[in-house]
Short mmCIF file of C-alpha atoms in Angstrom, two decimals:
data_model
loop_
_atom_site.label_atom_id
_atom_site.label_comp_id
_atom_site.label_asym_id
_atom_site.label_seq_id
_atom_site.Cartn_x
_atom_site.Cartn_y
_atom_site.Cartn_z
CA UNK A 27 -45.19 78.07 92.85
CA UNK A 28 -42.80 76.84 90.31
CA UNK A 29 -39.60 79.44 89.43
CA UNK A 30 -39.02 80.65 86.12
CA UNK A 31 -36.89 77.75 84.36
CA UNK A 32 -37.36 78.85 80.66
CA UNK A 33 -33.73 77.35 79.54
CA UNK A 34 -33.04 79.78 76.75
CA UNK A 35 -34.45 82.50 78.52
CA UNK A 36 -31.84 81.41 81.95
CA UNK A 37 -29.30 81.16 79.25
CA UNK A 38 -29.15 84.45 77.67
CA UNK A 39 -29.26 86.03 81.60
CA UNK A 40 -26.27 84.08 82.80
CA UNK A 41 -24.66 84.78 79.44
CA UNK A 42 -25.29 89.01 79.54
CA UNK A 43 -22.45 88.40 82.42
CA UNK A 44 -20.19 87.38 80.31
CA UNK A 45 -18.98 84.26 78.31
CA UNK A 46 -19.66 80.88 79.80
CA UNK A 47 -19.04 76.82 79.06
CA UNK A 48 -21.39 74.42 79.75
CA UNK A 49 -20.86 73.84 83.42
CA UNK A 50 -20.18 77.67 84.30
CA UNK A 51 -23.76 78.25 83.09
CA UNK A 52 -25.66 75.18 85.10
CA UNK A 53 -23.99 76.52 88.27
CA UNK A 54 -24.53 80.20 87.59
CA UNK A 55 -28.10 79.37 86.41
CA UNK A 56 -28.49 77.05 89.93
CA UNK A 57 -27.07 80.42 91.53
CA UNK A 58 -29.21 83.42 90.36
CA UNK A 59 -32.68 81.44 89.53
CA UNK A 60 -32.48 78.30 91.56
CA UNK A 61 -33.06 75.81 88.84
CA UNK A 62 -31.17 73.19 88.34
CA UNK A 63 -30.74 72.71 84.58
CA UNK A 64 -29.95 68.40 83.26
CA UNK A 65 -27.10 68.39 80.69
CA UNK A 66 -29.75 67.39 78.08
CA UNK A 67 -32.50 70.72 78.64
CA UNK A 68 -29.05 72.90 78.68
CA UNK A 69 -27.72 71.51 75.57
CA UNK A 70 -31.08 71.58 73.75
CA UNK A 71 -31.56 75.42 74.43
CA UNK A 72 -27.89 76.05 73.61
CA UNK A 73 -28.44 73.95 70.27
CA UNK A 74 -31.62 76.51 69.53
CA UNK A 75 -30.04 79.60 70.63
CA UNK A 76 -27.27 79.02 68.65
CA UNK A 77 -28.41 78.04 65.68
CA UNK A 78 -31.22 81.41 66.18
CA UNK A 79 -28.06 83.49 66.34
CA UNK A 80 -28.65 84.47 70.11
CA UNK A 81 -25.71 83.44 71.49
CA UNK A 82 -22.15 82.14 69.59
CA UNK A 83 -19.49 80.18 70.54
CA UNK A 84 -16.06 81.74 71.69
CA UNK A 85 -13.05 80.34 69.66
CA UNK A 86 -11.25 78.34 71.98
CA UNK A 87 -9.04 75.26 72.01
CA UNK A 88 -10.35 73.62 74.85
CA UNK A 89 -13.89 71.31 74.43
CA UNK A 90 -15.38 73.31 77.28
CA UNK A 91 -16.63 76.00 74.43
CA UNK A 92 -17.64 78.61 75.77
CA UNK A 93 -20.25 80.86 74.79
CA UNK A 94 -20.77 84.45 74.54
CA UNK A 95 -23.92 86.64 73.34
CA UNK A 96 -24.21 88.12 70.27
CA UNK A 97 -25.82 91.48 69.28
CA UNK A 98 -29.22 89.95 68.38
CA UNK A 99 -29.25 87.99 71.61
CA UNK A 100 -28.68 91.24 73.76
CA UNK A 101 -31.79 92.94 71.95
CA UNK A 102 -34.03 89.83 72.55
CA UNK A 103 -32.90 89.08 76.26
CA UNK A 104 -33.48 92.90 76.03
CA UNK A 105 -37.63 92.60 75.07
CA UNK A 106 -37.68 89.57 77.06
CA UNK A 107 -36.72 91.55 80.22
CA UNK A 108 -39.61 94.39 79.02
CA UNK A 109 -41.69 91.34 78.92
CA UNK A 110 -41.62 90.65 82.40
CA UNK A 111 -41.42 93.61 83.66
CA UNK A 112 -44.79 94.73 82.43
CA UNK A 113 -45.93 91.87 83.61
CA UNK A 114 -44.67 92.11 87.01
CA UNK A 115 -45.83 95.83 87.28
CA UNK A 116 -49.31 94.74 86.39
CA UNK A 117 -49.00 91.80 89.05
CA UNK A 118 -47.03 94.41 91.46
CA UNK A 119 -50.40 96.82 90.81
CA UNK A 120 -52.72 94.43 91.15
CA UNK A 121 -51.43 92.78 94.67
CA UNK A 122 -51.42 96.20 95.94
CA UNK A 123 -55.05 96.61 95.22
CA UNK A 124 -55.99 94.20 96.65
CA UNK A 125 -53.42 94.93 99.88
CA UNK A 126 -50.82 92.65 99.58
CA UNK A 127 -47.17 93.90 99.43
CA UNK A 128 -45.15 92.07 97.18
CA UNK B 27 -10.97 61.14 81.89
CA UNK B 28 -10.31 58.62 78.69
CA UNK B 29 -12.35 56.26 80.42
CA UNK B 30 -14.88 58.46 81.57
CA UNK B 31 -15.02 59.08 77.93
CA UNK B 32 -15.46 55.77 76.75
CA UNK B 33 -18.29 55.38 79.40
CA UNK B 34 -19.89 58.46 78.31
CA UNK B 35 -19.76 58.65 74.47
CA UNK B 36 -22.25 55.41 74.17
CA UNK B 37 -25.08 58.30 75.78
CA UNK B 38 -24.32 60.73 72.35
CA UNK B 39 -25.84 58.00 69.90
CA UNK B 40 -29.40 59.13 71.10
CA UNK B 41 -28.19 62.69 69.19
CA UNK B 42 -28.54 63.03 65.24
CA UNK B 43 -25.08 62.47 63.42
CA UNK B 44 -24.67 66.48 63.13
CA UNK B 45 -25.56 67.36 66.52
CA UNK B 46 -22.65 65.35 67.89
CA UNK B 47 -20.20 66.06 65.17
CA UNK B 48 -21.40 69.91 66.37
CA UNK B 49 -22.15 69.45 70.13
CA UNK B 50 -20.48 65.81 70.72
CA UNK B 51 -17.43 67.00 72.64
CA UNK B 52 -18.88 69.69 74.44
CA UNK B 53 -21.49 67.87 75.76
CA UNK B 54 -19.10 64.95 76.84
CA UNK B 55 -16.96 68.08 78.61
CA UNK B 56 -19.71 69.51 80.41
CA UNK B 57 -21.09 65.76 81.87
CA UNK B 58 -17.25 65.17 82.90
CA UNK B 59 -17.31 68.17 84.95
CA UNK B 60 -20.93 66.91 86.26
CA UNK B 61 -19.42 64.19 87.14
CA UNK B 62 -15.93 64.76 88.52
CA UNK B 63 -15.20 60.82 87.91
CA UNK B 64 -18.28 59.57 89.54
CA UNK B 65 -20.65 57.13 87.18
CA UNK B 66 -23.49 58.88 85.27
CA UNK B 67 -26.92 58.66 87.35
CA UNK B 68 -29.65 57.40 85.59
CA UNK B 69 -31.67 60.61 86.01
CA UNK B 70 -28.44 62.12 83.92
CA UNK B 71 -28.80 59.29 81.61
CA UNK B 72 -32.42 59.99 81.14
CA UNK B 73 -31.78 63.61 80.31
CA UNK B 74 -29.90 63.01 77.59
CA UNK B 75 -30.96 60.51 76.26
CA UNK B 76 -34.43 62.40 76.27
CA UNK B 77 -32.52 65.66 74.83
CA UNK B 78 -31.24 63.34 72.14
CA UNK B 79 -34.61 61.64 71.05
CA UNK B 80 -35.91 64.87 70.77
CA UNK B 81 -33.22 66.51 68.52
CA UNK B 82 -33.21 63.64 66.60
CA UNK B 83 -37.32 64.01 66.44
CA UNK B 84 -36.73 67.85 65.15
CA UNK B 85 -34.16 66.93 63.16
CA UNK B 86 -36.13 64.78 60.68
CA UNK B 87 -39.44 67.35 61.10
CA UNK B 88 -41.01 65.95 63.44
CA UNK B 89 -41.06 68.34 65.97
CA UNK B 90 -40.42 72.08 65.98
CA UNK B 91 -39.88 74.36 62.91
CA UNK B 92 -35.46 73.44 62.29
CA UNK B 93 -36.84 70.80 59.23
CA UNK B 94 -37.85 73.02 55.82
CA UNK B 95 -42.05 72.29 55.16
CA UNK B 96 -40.98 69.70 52.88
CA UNK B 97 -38.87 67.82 55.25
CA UNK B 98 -41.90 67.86 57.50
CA UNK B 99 -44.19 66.34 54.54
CA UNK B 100 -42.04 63.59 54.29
CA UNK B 101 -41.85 63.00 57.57
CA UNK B 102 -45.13 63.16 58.04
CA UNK B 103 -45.54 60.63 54.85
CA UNK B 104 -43.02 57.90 56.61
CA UNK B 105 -44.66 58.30 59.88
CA UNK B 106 -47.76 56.86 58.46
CA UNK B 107 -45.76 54.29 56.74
CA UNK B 108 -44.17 53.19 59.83
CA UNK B 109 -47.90 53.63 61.34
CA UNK B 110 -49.02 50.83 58.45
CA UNK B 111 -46.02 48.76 59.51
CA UNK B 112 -47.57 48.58 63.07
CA UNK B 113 -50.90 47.59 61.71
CA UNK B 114 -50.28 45.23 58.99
CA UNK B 115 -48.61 43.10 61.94
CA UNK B 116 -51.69 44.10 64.45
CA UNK B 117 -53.97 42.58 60.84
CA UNK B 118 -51.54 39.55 59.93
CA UNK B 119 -52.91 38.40 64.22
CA UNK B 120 -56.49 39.33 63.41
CA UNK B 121 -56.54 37.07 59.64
CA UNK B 122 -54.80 34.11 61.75
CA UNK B 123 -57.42 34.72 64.43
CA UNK B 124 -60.28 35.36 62.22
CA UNK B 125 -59.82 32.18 60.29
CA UNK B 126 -62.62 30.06 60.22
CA UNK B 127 -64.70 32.36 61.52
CA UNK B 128 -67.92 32.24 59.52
CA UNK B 129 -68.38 28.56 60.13
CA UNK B 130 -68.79 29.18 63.83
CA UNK B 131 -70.69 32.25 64.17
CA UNK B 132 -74.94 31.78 64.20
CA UNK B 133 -76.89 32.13 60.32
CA UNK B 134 -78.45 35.18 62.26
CA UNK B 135 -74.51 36.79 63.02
CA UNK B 136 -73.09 34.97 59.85
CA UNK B 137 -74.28 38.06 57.63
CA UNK B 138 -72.38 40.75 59.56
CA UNK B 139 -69.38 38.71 60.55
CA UNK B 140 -68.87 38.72 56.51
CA UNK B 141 -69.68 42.21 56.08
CA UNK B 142 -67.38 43.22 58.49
CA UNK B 143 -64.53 40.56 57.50
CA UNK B 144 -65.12 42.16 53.65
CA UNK B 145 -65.23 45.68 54.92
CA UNK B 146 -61.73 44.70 56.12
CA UNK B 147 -60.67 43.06 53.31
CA UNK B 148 -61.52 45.82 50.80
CA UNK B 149 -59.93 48.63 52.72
CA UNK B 150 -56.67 46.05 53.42
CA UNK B 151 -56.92 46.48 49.18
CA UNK B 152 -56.87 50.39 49.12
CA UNK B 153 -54.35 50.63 51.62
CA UNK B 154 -51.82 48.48 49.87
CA UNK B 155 -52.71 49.76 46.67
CA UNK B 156 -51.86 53.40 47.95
CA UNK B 157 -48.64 52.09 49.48
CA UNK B 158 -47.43 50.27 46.21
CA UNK B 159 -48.55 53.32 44.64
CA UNK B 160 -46.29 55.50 46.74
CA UNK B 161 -43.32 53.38 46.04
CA UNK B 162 -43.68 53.13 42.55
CA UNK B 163 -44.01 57.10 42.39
CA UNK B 164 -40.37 56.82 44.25
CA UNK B 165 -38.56 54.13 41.61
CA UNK B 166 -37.62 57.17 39.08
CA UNK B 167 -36.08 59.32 42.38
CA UNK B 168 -34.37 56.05 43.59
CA UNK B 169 -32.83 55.06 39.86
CA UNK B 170 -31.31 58.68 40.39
CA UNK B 171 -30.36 58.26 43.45
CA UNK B 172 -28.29 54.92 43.11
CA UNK B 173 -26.96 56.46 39.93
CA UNK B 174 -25.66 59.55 41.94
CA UNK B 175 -23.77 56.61 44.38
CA UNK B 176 -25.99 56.26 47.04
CA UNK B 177 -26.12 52.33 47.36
CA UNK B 178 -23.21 51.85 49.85
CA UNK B 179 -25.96 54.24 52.28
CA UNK B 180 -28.76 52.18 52.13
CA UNK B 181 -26.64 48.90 51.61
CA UNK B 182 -27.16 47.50 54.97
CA UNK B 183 -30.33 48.21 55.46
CA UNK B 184 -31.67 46.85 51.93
CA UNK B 185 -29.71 43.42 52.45
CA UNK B 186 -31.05 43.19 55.82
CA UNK B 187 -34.63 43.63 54.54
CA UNK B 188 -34.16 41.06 51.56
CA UNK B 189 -32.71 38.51 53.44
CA UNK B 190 -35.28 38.90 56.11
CA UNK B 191 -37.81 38.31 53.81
CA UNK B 192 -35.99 35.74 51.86
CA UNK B 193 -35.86 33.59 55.12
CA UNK B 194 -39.52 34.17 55.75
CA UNK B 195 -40.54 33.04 52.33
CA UNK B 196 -38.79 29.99 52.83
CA UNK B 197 -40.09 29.37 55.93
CA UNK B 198 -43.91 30.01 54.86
CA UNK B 199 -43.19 27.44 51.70
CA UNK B 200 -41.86 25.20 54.37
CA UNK B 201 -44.48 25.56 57.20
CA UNK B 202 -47.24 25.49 54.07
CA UNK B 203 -46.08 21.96 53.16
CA UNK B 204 -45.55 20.71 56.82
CA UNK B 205 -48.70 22.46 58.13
CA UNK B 206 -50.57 20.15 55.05
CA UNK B 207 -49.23 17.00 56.01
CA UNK B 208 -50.73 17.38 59.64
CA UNK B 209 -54.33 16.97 60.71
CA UNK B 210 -56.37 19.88 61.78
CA UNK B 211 -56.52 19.20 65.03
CA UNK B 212 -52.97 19.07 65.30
CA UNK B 213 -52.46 22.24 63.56
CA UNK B 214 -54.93 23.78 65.72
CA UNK B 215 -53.87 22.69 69.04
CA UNK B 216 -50.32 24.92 68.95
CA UNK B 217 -48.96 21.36 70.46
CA UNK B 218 -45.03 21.00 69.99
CA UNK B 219 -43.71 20.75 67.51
CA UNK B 220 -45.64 22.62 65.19
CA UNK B 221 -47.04 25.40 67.45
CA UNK B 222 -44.13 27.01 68.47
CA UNK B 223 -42.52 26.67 64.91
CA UNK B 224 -45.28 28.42 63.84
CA UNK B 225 -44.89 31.34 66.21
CA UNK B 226 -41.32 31.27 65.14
CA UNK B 227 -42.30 31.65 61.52
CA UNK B 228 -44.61 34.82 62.85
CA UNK B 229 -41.81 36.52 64.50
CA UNK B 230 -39.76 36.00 61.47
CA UNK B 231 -42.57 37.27 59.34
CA UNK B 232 -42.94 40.32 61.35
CA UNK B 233 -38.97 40.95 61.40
CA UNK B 234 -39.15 40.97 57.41
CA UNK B 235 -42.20 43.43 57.48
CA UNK B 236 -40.36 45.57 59.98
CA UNK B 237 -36.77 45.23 58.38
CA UNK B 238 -38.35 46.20 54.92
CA UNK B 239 -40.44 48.98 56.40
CA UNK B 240 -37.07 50.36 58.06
CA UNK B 241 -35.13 50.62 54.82
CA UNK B 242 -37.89 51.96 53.03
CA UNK B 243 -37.89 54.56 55.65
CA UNK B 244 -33.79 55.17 55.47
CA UNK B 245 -34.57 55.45 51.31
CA UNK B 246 -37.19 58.05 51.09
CA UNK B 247 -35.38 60.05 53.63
CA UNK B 248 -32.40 60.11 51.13
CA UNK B 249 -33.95 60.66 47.90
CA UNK B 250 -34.74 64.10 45.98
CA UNK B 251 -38.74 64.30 45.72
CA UNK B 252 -40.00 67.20 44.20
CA UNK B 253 -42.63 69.19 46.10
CA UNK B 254 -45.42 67.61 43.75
CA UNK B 255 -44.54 63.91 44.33
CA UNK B 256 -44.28 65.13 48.33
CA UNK B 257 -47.27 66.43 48.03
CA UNK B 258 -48.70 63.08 46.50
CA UNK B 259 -47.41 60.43 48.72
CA UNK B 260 -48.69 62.81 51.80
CA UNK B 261 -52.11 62.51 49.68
CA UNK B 262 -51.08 58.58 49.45
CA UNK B 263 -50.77 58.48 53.59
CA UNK B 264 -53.84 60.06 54.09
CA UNK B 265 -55.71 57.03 52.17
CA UNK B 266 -53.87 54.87 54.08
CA UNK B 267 -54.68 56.01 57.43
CA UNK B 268 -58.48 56.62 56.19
CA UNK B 269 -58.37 53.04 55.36
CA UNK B 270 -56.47 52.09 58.94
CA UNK B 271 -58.87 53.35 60.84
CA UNK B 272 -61.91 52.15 59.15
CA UNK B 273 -60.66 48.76 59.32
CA UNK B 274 -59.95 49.16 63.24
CA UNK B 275 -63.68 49.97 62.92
CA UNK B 276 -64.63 47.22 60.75
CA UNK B 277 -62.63 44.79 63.27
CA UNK B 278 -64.36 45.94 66.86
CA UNK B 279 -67.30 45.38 64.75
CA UNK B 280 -66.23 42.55 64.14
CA UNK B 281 -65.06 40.96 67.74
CA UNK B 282 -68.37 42.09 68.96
CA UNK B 283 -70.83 40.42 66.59
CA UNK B 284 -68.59 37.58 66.97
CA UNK B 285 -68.36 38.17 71.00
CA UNK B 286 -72.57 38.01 70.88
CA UNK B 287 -72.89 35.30 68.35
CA UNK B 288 -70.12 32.49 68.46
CA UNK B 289 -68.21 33.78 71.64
CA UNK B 290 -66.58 30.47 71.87
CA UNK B 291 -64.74 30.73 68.94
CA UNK B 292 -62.91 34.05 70.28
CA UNK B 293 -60.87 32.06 73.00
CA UNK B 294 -58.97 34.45 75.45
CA UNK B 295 -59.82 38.05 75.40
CA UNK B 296 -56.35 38.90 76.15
CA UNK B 297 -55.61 38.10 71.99
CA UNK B 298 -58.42 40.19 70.88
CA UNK B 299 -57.54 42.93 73.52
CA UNK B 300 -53.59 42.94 72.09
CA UNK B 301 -54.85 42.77 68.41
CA UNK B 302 -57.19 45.90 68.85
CA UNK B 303 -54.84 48.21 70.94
CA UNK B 304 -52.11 47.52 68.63
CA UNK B 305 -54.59 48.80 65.66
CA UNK B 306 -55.43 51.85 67.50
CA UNK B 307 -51.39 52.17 68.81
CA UNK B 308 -50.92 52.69 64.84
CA UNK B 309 -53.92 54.53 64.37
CA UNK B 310 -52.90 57.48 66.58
CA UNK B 311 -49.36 57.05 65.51
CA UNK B 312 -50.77 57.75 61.60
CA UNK B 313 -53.13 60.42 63.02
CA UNK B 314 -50.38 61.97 64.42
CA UNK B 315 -48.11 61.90 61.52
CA UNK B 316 -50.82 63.32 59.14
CA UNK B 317 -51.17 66.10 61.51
CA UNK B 318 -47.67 66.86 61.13
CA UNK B 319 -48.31 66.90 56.99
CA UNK B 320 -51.06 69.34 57.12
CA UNK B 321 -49.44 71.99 59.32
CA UNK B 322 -46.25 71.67 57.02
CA UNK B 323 -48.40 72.26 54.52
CA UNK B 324 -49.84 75.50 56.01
CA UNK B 325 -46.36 76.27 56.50
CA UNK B 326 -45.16 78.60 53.54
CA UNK B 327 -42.34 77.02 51.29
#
């Protein structure tokens, strides 16, 4: 089965770590979830998040901006996570009804 | 890393103007570190070049919800256009094809050869009616706009058009008068010289119909069209695609009375397969950029 690899969704996990550039999130990304992001997918979901006010860039002099995320990105990574988790406790239920152990 | 630069930057012009004056650099940063000095893979290549076709797509409305309702109409307005571009070139093959035609089919398929030929020819009408329509509704927008210095914008493009079409002209009054000195038969036979000066012409044709199609296009995107008149030329696109796609209709119709009755005159199938596709190519292209009209007009202003 394929993994999660919602970018924006990836995005505001790696970024609840912490602040992050470009590369810093493919590899951290490529770490926790196993998906390999393409410059073009990361850029796109950065491009949305950004301009949703999810996530903001840190000032910085160097071009590897990094990013950080804001208030409004913490409560929607926030109902996102309470998403899947009442998902995965139905799934979790489920499985063990029919006597599988996830 | 300057050259690395250099080899890089050419990937950003897939991106909108704004996207790389907002994104440019960091992008370029974050494929250098990809990279560490190695050339770009075409699988990274692709990627971008994919991101940047589709934020250029949303950018101008035609994807995703960034472009205001109204960006999205006109979008939706110059997709058909650009649709109509397709299939005037797709009709321009089917009239050169066609000629002659009701000389060769049977007296039995001679009646519905002509009612589909007419069928044709009537919608052809409505269609460019509704398009000069459309850019006549534009000419008080455009005055304003030129007024407000917008020519050095749309320069390029308009000069390219004109003098595209300015060089077909001349060479349709010059093929005209050639063409009439020849006999039939030799016009017929595409023998050298005439036949592939004639092809020529049709390329050039086609590269005026597409040049003046394009800087239409780059116009209406710049001018300021009230919701009304937006709401109008989306009206204006939705007779032209009606009228598209019964001519498609009217043309199978067409190829197969002809296919039954006179199936010599058709020649190779491969013309009459290229002609058709190319209609329905535009077709869905128009159906698609109506589609995009009606759910920005769903959309609340």
């Amino acid at each position: 089965m394929a993994r999660n690899n919602d970018p924006p969704l990836l995005i505001l996990i790696s970024l609840a770590a912490g602040p992050k550039h470009g590369h810093a999130l493919l590899k951290d990304i490529d770490r926790f979830a196993g998906v390999r992001l393409g410059p073009g997918a990361l850029y796109g979901a950065i491009t949305r998040l950004d301009e949703r006010g999810l996530i903001e860039p840190v000032p910085s002099d160097d071009r590897r901006r990094p990013y950080r995320l804001t208030a409004a990105g913490a409560a929607a990574l926030a109902g996102a996570v309470r998403d899947l988790t009442a998902i995965t406790e139905v799934a979790t239920t489920r499985l063990r009804t029919a006597g599988v152990t996830a | 890393m300057s050259s690395q630069r250099t080899t890089l930057g050419p990937l950003l012009r897939w991106y909108p103007a704004a996207w790389r004056e907002r994104y440019g650099d960091e992008l370029i940063a974050l494929l250098e570190d990809m990279l560490d000095g190695k050339r770009p893979p075409i699988t990274m290549r692709l990627s971008v070049a994919g991101a940047g076709v589709r934020e250029r797509a949303r950018s101008i409305g035609l994807v995703g919800d960034a472009a205001s309702p109204s960006e999205q109409r006109r979008t939706s307005a110059l997709v058909v256009l650009f649709a109509w571009t397709l299939f005037v070139l797709a009709g321009c093959a089917f009239a050169k094809l066609s000629e002659h035609a009701g000389s060769a089919a049977s007296a039995s398929a001679s009646r519905s050869v002509g009612l589909a030929y007419q069928g044709v020819e009537i919608l052809a009408l409505l269609a460019g009616v509704a398009v000069v329509v459309g850019s006549v509704l534009c000419v008080q927008p455009f005055i304003a706009y030129l007024r407000a210095g917008g020519w050095p914008v749309i320069r390029r493009s308009v000069i390219t058009a004109g003098a595209m079409t300015a060089v077909s002209a001349a060479g349709t009054i010059g093929l005209v008068i050639w063409a009439h000195r020849l006999p039939p038969a030799t016009r017929q036979s595409g023998a050298w010289p005439y036949g592939p000066a004639f092809l020529t012409w049709g390329a050039t044709v086609a590269l005026a119909i597409m040049a003046t199609s394009r800087a239409a296009a780059i116009t209406a995107r710049r001018l300021d069209l009230s919701d009304r008149l937006l709401g109008a030329e989306v009206l204006l696109s939705r007779v032209v695609l009606v009228a598209m796609v019964g001519m498609t209709v009217a043309t199978i119709v067409w190829w197969r009375v002809m296919a039954a009755g006179a199936p010599q005159f058709l020649g190779s199938p491969a013309r009459i397969a290229t002609v058709t596709a190319t209609m329905l190519i535009a077709d869905l292209i128009g159906v698609v950029g109506a589609a995009r009209g009606s759910r920005a007009a769903l959309a609340p202003v």
